[in-house]
Coordinates of C-alpha atoms and ligand atoms in Angstrom, one line a residue:
X90 CA 32.3 2.0 17.4
X91 CA 34.7 5.0 17.1
X92 CA 33.8 7.8 14.7
X93 CA 37.0 7.4 12.7
X94 CA 36.2 3.7 12.1
X95 CA 32.6 4.6 11.2
X96 CA 33.8 7.1 8.5
X97 CA 36.1 4.6 6.8
X98 CA 33.8 1.6 6.9
X99 CA 31.2 0.8 4.3
X100 CA 28.2 -0.4 6.2
X101 CA 25.0 -1.9 5.0
X102 CA 21.6 -0.9 6.4
X103 CA 18.0 -0.1 5.6
X104 CA 16.2 3.3 5.7
X105 CA 13.7 3.2 8.5
X106 CA 12.6 6.9 8.4
X107 CA 12.7 9.7 6.0
X108 CA 12.7 13.3 7.1
X109 CA 13.1 15.3 3.8
X110 CA 16.7 16.2 4.1
X111 CA 17.8 13.4 6.3
X112 CA 17.1 9.6 6.6
X113 CA 17.5 7.3 9.6
X114 CA 19.4 4.2 8.7
X115 CA 19.3 0.9 10.8
X116 CA 22.6 -0.9 10.3
X117 CA 22.4 -4.6 9.6
X118 CA 25.6 -5.5 11.5
X119 CA 25.1 -3.9 14.9
X120 CA 21.4 -2.9 14.9
X121 CA 22.6 0.7 15.6
X122 CA 20.7 3.6 14.0
X123 CA 22.1 6.8 12.7
X124 CA 20.9 9.9 10.7
X125 CA 22.5 10.6 7.4
X126 CA 21.9 13.7 5.4
X127 CA 20.4 13.4 1.9
X128 CA 19.4 16.0 -0.8
X129 CA 15.8 17.0 -0.7
X130 CA 13.9 14.9 -3.3
X131 CA 16.8 12.4 -3.4
X132 CA 14.5 9.6 -4.3
X133 CA 15.3 7.5 -1.2
X134 CA 12.3 5.9 0.5
X135 CA 11.7 3.8 3.6
X136 CA 12.7 0.2 3.0
X137 CA 15.6 1.1 0.7
X138 CA 18.7 -0.9 1.3
X139 CA 21.7 1.4 1.4
X140 CA 25.5 1.3 1.8
X141 CA 26.8 4.1 4.0
X142 CA 30.4 5.4 4.1
X143 CA 30.7 8.5 6.3
X144 CA 28.2 10.9 4.9
X145 CA 27.9 9.1 1.6
X146 CA 24.8 7.0 1.0
X147 CA 24.4 4.6 -1.9
X148 CA 21.0 3.1 -2.6
X149 CA 21.0 -0.6 -3.7
X150 CA 18.8 -2.0 -6.4
X151 CA 15.1 -2.4 -5.2
X152 CA 13.4 -5.8 -5.6
X153 CA 10.0 -4.1 -5.3
X154 CA 8.6 -0.7 -5.4
X155 CA 5.0 0.5 -4.9
X156 CA 4.0 3.8 -6.4
X157 CA 0.8 5.7 -6.6
X158 CA -0.4 8.8 -8.5
X159 CA -2.1 11.7 -6.6
X160 CA -4.9 13.7 -8.1
X161 CA -2.5 16.3 -9.5
X162 CA -0.5 13.6 -11.4
X163 CA 2.4 13.6 -8.9
X164 CA 4.0 10.1 -8.5
X165 CA 4.8 8.9 -4.9
X166 CA 6.8 5.8 -4.1
X167 CA 5.0 4.4 -1.0
X168 CA 7.9 2.1 0.0
X169 CA 10.7 -0.1 -1.3
X170 CA 11.5 -3.8 -0.9
X171 CA 8.0 -4.6 0.4
X172 CA 6.2 -7.9 -0.2
X173 CA 2.9 -7.2 1.4
X174 CA 0.5 -4.3 1.1
X175 CA -1.8 -3.9 4.2
X176 CA -4.8 -2.0 3.1
X177 CA -6.4 -0.6 6.3
X178 CA -10.0 0.3 6.1
X179 CA -12.9 0.8 8.5
X180 CA -16.5 2.0 8.7
X181 CA -15.6 5.3 10.3
X182 CA -14.0 7.0 8.4
X183 CA -15.1 5.1 5.3
X184 CA -12.5 4.9 2.5
X185 CA -13.4 6.9 -0.6
X186 CA -15.2 4.9 -3.3
X187 CA -12.8 2.6 -5.2
X188 CA -9.9 3.0 -2.8
X189 CA -9.7 -0.7 -1.9
X190 CA -10.0 -2.0 -5.4
X191 CA -7.3 0.5 -6.6
X192 CA -5.0 -0.5 -3.8
X193 CA -5.4 -4.2 -4.6
X194 CA -4.7 -3.7 -8.3
X195 CA -1.6 -1.5 -7.6
X196 CA -0.3 -4.0 -5.1
X197 CA -0.6 -7.0 -7.5
X198 CA 0.9 -5.0 -10.4
X199 CA 3.9 -4.2 -8.1
X200 CA 4.2 -7.9 -7.2
X201 CA 3.1 -7.4 -3.6
X202 CA 0.5 -9.6 -1.8
X203 CA -2.5 -7.4 -0.8
X204 CA -4.2 -8.0 2.5
X205 CA -7.2 -6.2 4.0
X206 CA -7.0 -5.1 7.6
X207 CA -10.5 -4.0 8.6
X208 CA -10.1 -2.0 11.8
X209 CA -12.4 -0.8 14.6
X210 CA -14.3 -4.0 15.1
X211 CA -15.5 -2.5 18.4
X212 CA -17.7 0.1 16.7
X213 CA -21.4 -0.6 16.1
X214 CA -21.1 0.3 12.4
X215 CA -18.5 -2.5 12.0
X216 CA -20.5 -5.7 11.6
X217 CA -22.6 -4.6 8.6
X218 CA -19.5 -3.1 6.9
X219 CA -17.4 -6.2 7.5
X220 CA -20.1 -8.4 5.9
X221 CA -20.0 -6.2 2.8
X222 CA -16.2 -6.4 2.6
X223 CA -16.3 -10.2 3.0
X224 CA -18.9 -10.4 0.2
X225 CA -16.8 -8.4 -2.2
X226 CA -13.3 -9.7 -1.3
X227 CA -13.2 -13.1 0.3
X228 CA -11.7 -15.5 -2.2
X229 CA -9.6 -12.7 -3.6
X230 CA -7.5 -11.5 -0.6
X231 CA -6.9 -12.4 3.0
X232 CA -9.0 -10.4 5.3
X233 CA -8.3 -9.6 9.0
X234 CA -10.9 -8.0 11.3
X235 CA -9.1 -6.2 14.1
X236 CA -9.5 -3.6 16.7
X237 CA -6.6 -1.4 17.8
X238 CA -8.8 -0.3 20.7
X239 CA -9.5 -3.7 22.2
X240 CA -6.5 -5.6 20.7
X241 CA -8.9 -8.1 19.1
X242 CA -7.3 -10.4 16.5
X243 CA -4.0 -8.6 16.4
X244 CA -2.3 -11.9 17.2
X245 CA -3.5 -13.1 13.8
X246 CA -1.6 -10.2 12.1
X247 CA 1.5 -11.0 14.1
X248 CA 1.2 -14.6 13.1
X249 CA 1.0 -13.6 9.4
X250 CA 4.1 -11.4 9.6
X251 CA 6.3 -13.6 11.6
X252 CA 7.2 -15.6 8.5
X253 CA 9.4 -12.5 7.7
X254 CA 7.1 -10.4 5.6
X255 CA 7.7 -6.6 5.2
X256 CA 4.4 -4.8 4.8
X257 CA 3.2 -1.2 4.6
X258 CA 0.0 0.1 6.2
X259 CA -1.9 2.3 3.7
X260 CA -5.3 3.8 4.1
X261 CA -7.1 7.1 4.6
X262 CA -6.2 9.2 7.5
X263 CA -7.9 8.3 10.8
X264 CA -8.5 4.5 10.0
X265 CA -6.1 3.6 12.8
X266 CA -2.8 2.6 11.1
X267 CA -0.6 4.0 13.8
X268 CA -2.9 2.8 16.5
X269 CA -2.6 -0.8 15.3
X270 CA 1.2 -0.5 15.2
X271 CA 1.3 0.9 18.7
X272 CA -0.7 -2.2 19.9
X273 CA 1.5 -4.6 17.9
X274 CA 4.8 -3.1 19.3
X275 CA 4.9 -2.3 23.0
X276 CA 6.5 1.1 23.9
X277 CA 6.4 2.3 20.2
X278 CA 4.2 5.3 21.0
X279 CA 3.5 6.7 17.5
X280 CA 1.3 9.8 17.6
X281 CA -2.3 9.0 16.9
X282 CA -5.1 11.5 16.1
X283 CA -8.6 12.4 16.9
X284 CA -11.3 12.1 14.4
X285 CA -13.2 15.3 13.9
X286 CA -16.8 14.9 15.1
X287 CA -18.3 16.9 12.3
X288 CA -16.4 15.5 9.3
X289 CA -15.8 12.0 10.7
X290 CA -12.4 12.2 9.2
X291 CA -8.9 12.0 10.7
X292 CA -6.5 14.9 10.6
X293 CA -3.3 13.6 9.0
X294 CA -1.5 12.8 12.3
X295 CA 1.4 10.8 10.7
X296 CA 3.5 12.9 8.4
X297 CA 6.4 10.6 7.6
X298 CA 6.7 6.9 6.9
X299 CA 8.6 4.9 9.4
X300 CA 9.6 1.2 9.4
X301 CA 9.3 -0.9 12.5
X302 CA 10.5 -4.4 13.5
X303 CA 7.9 -6.8 15.0
X304 CA 9.2 -8.7 18.0
X305 CA 8.1 -12.2 16.7
X306 CA 9.5 -11.5 13.1
X307 CA 8.5 -9.4 10.2
X308 CA 8.5 -5.6 9.6
X309 CA 5.8 -3.0 9.1
X310 CA 5.8 0.5 7.7
X311 CA 3.4 3.1 9.1
X312 CA 2.6 5.7 6.4
X313 CA 0.7 9.0 6.3
X314 CA -2.9 8.6 5.3
X315 CA -4.0 9.4 1.8
X316 CA -7.2 9.0 -0.3
X317 CA -6.0 9.1 -3.9
X318 CA -4.5 5.9 -5.3
X319 CA -4.0 6.5 -9.0
X320 CA -2.4 3.6 -10.8
X321 CA 1.0 4.2 -12.3
X322 CA 2.8 1.0 -13.2
X323 CA -0.2 -1.1 -14.3
X324 CA -0.9 -2.0 -18.0
X325 CA -4.4 -2.1 -19.4
X326 CA -4.1 -5.9 -19.9
X327 CA -3.1 -6.4 -16.2
X328 CA -6.0 -4.3 -14.9
X329 CA -8.8 -7.0 -15.4
X330 CA -6.5 -9.8 -14.4
X331 CA -5.7 -8.0 -11.1
X332 CA -9.1 -6.6 -10.3
X333 CA -10.5 -8.4 -7.3
X334 CA -13.4 -10.6 -8.2
X335 CA -12.5 -10.8 -12.0
X336 CA -9.5 -13.2 -11.5
X337 CA -11.0 -16.5 -12.5
X338 CA -13.4 -15.2 -15.1
X339 CA -11.1 -13.1 -17.2
X340 CA -8.6 -15.7 -18.4
X341 CA -9.9 -16.9 -21.8
X342 CA -13.5 -16.5 -20.9
X343 CA -14.5 -13.6 -23.2
X344 CA -15.3 -14.0 -26.9
X345 CA -12.5 -11.5 -27.9
X346 CA -9.0 -11.9 -26.6
X347 CA -8.5 -8.2 -26.4
X348 CA -11.8 -7.6 -24.6
X349 CA -11.7 -4.6 -22.3
X350 CA -14.9 -5.7 -20.5
X351 CA -16.7 -2.5 -21.4
X352 CA -19.5 -3.2 -24.0
X353 CA -18.0 -6.0 -26.1
X354 CA -20.3 -8.9 -26.9
X355 CA -19.6 -12.2 -25.2
X356 CA -17.9 -10.6 -22.2
X357 CA -17.4 -12.7 -19.1
X358 CA -17.1 -9.7 -16.8
X359 CA -20.4 -8.1 -17.9
X360 CA -21.9 -11.6 -17.3
X361 CA -20.7 -11.3 -13.7
X362 CA -22.5 -8.0 -13.4
X363 CA -25.7 -9.4 -14.8
X364 CA -25.5 -12.3 -12.3
X365 CA -24.9 -9.8 -9.5
X366 CA -21.6 -11.4 -8.6
X367 CA -20.0 -8.0 -8.8
X368 CA -21.7 -4.8 -7.7
X369 CA -22.5 -1.9 -10.1
X370 CA -20.4 0.3 -7.8
X371 CA -17.3 -1.9 -8.1
X372 CA -17.8 -2.3 -11.8
X373 CA -17.9 1.5 -12.1
X374 CA -14.5 1.6 -10.3
X375 CA -13.1 -0.9 -12.9
X376 CA -14.4 1.4 -15.8
X377 CA -12.9 4.5 -14.1
X378 CA -9.5 2.7 -13.8
X379 CA -9.7 1.5 -17.4
X380 CA -10.4 5.1 -18.6
X381 CA -7.5 6.4 -16.5
X382 CA -5.1 3.8 -17.8
X383 CA -6.2 4.5 -21.4
X384 CA -5.4 8.2 -20.8
X385 CA -2.0 7.3 -19.2
X386 CA -1.2 5.0 -22.1
X387 CA -1.7 7.8 -24.6
X388 CA 0.8 10.0 -22.6
X389 CA 4.3 9.2 -23.8
X390 CA 5.9 10.2 -20.4
X391 CA 4.1 7.5 -18.5
X392 CA 4.2 4.9 -21.2
X393 CA 8.0 5.3 -21.4
X394 CA 8.3 5.0 -17.6
X395 CA 6.2 1.8 -17.6
X396 CA 8.1 0.2 -20.5
X397 CA 11.4 1.0 -18.7
X398 CA 10.2 -0.7 -15.5
X399 CA 8.9 -3.8 -17.3
X400 CA 12.4 -4.6 -18.8
Ligands
GTP8 N1 -13.0 2.8 18.3 C1 -11.8 2.6 17.8 N2 -11.1 3.7 17.5 C2 -9.8 3.5 17.0 C3 -9.3 2.2 16.7 N3 -8.1 2.3 16.1 C4 -7.9 3.6 16.1 N4 -8.9 4.3 16.6 C5 -9.0 5.8 16.8 O1 -8.9 6.4 15.5 C6 -8.3 7.7 15.5 C7 -7.2 7.7 14.4 O2 -6.2 6.8 14.7 P1 -4.7 6.9 14.1 O3 -4.0 5.6 14.5 O4 -4.1 8.2 14.4 O5 -5.1 6.8 12.5 P2 -4.1 6.8 11.3 O6 -4.6 5.9 10.3 O7 -2.7 6.5 11.7 O8 -4.2 8.3 10.7 P3 -3.1 9.2 9.9 O9 -1.8 9.1 10.6 O10 -3.6 10.6 10.0 O11 -3.0 8.6 8.5 C8 -7.7 7.8 17.0 O12 -8.6 8.6 17.7 C9 -7.7 6.4 17.5 O13 -7.9 6.3 18.9 C10 -10.2 1.1 17.0 O14 -9.9 -0.1 16.7 N5 -11.4 1.4 17.5
MG9 MG1 -0.9 7.6 11.6

């Protein structure tokens, strides 16, 4: 297409990479890509549908948005127009305590389906770890056990996505998010990093989010690793309903309708704890999340944001 035509045409596309002051747009009509300048902190994210005319870029309304809060209270939009959150975890490096539960709750609150992708099945630490994960999460979310190293079970992931899902890989640095994508998409060649021998942690190899099309159908976003998954758009009432393992028990099972499952009498969740159907560690995560959400709820800035979004 000639440049003159390009400048006059309004073209629709999707943001596939974000480089701070520029975004890469994949156009729907021709499959071409081009870089368009944006203001720093313009609010655009990977997955945003846009209309481009010359150097002007208009963002379209999002049908979904997944946000998280970092430990300093900063809010980050992980991606737009996603329907699946792929939580990538492994036994080396282990995710921080509570990471998986936080990610599942955030995903459900944003209307995304969470899936667990447990990577590095070739490692000796894997089997025991995977049994633990299955004990905690089977029945709540779909779990894939994969290895980017050997390629094991990656066809199951492809099969899942070919229905046309758009997912984002999230997880701590070094779990193998980019390595899995490299295996799923031949010739992709994303940079992958070494894990430091002393700290058993990755080194933040991926620095920007990028969206990739899977050959058989579906789309996946690779994102930079992070450890902190503070909830932003979840209400206190939603927390227990979305917390993995509580799902069936919470609806109408407690004596009090407004039970927060802390120390109220006749609580179905503390029953679960006594019956050892939920671990002390995961219940502690629930209580931490509850306290965090109660604090957020008393902060007018966040309350206003959440009320705006629920409209
Ligand atoms: N043994 C084994 N190593 C793996 C596997 N997948 C990834 N790795 C290794 O783990 C290290 C980190 O992989 P990356 O793909 O860079 O991890 P990442 O999650 O993208 O990390 P960030 O981009 O920093 O968030 C690399 O040395 C990979 O070779 C796996 O299935 N088995
Ligand atoms: Mg990476």
